[in-house]
Amino acid sequence: MYVHIGQEHIVRTKNIIGIFDMDTATVAKQTKKWLQQKEIKGKLVQCSKDIPKSFIVSGERVIISDLNPATIKGRIQKGQNRR
């Protein structure tokens, strides 16, 4: 199953490792440093035109989204209920 995470980006749900809130997760210096390293390595994908609200870890990639983490989680759960 796939989930739409903003703009024109979709991610396979089985590849999602975690969905994180930008406001709370980026408070830690380690998280900021980790995100900077992903950006330097070209593993950071920006799919947000507005203020980023979440980031999704999918394999080696990190995807920045303007969707709230609860919205993404709800889309995943809604898709699983259709099965």
Coordinates of C-alpha atoms in Angstrom, one line a residue:
M1 CA 0.0 0.0 0.0
Y2 CA 1.1 3.6 -0.7
V3 CA 0.4 6.8 1.2
H4 CA 0.3 10.3 -0.2
I5 CA 2.5 12.6 1.9
G6 CA 2.2 15.9 0.2
Q7 CA 2.5 17.6 -3.1
E8 CA 3.1 14.9 -5.6
H9 CA 4.9 12.4 -3.3
I10 CA 3.8 9.0 -2.3
V11 CA 5.6 6.4 -0.2
R12 CA 5.2 2.7 0.2
T13 CA 3.9 2.2 3.7
K14 CA 6.0 -0.9 4.4
N15 CA 9.1 1.3 3.8
I16 CA 8.2 3.9 6.4
I17 CA 10.4 3.6 9.5
G18 CA 8.9 6.6 11.3
I19 CA 6.8 9.8 11.0
F20 CA 8.0 12.7 13.2
D21 CA 6.7 16.1 14.1
M22 CA 9.1 18.8 13.1
D23 CA 8.3 21.0 16.1
T24 CA 9.1 18.4 18.7
A25 CA 11.7 16.2 17.0
T26 CA 14.0 19.0 15.9
V27 CA 14.4 20.4 19.4
A28 CA 17.3 17.9 20.0
K29 CA 20.6 18.9 18.5
Q30 CA 21.3 15.3 17.5
T31 CA 18.2 15.3 15.3
K32 CA 19.1 18.6 13.6
K33 CA 22.6 17.3 13.0
W34 CA 21.2 14.0 11.6
L35 CA 18.9 15.9 9.2
Q36 CA 21.8 18.1 8.1
Q37 CA 23.9 15.0 7.3
K38 CA 21.0 13.5 5.3
E39 CA 20.8 16.8 3.3
I40 CA 24.5 16.8 2.6
K41 CA 24.4 13.2 1.4
G42 CA 21.5 14.0 -0.9
K43 CA 19.0 11.8 1.0
L44 CA 16.7 14.6 2.1
V45 CA 13.6 15.1 -0.1
Q46 CA 11.7 18.3 0.2
C47 CA 8.0 17.9 -0.7
S48 CA 6.8 20.9 1.2
K49 CA 6.0 24.3 -0.2
D50 CA 4.6 25.6 3.0
I51 CA 6.0 25.4 6.6
P52 CA 7.2 21.9 7.1
K53 CA 5.2 20.0 9.8
S54 CA 6.7 16.5 9.6
F55 CA 9.5 14.4 8.3
I56 CA 9.1 10.8 7.2
V57 CA 12.0 8.3 7.4
S58 CA 11.7 5.8 4.6
G59 CA 14.7 3.6 4.2
E60 CA 17.7 5.8 3.6
R61 CA 15.6 8.8 2.6
V62 CA 14.1 11.5 4.7
I63 CA 11.1 13.3 3.3
I64 CA 10.0 16.7 4.6
S65 CA 6.2 17.2 4.4
D66 CA 3.8 20.1 5.1
L67 CA 1.3 17.6 6.4
N68 CA 0.7 17.0 10.1
P69 CA 2.0 13.6 11.3
A70 CA -1.5 12.7 12.5
T71 CA -2.9 13.3 9.0
I72 CA -0.3 11.0 7.5
K73 CA -1.0 8.4 10.2
G74 CA -4.7 8.7 9.6
R75 CA -4.2 8.1 5.8
I76 CA -2.2 5.0 6.5
Q77 CA -4.9 3.6 8.9
K78 CA -7.7 4.5 6.5
G79 CA -5.9 2.6 3.8
Q80 CA -5.3 -0.5 6.0
N81 CA -9.0 -0.6 6.9
R82 CA -9.9 -0.8 3.2
R83 CA -8.2 -4.2 2.9

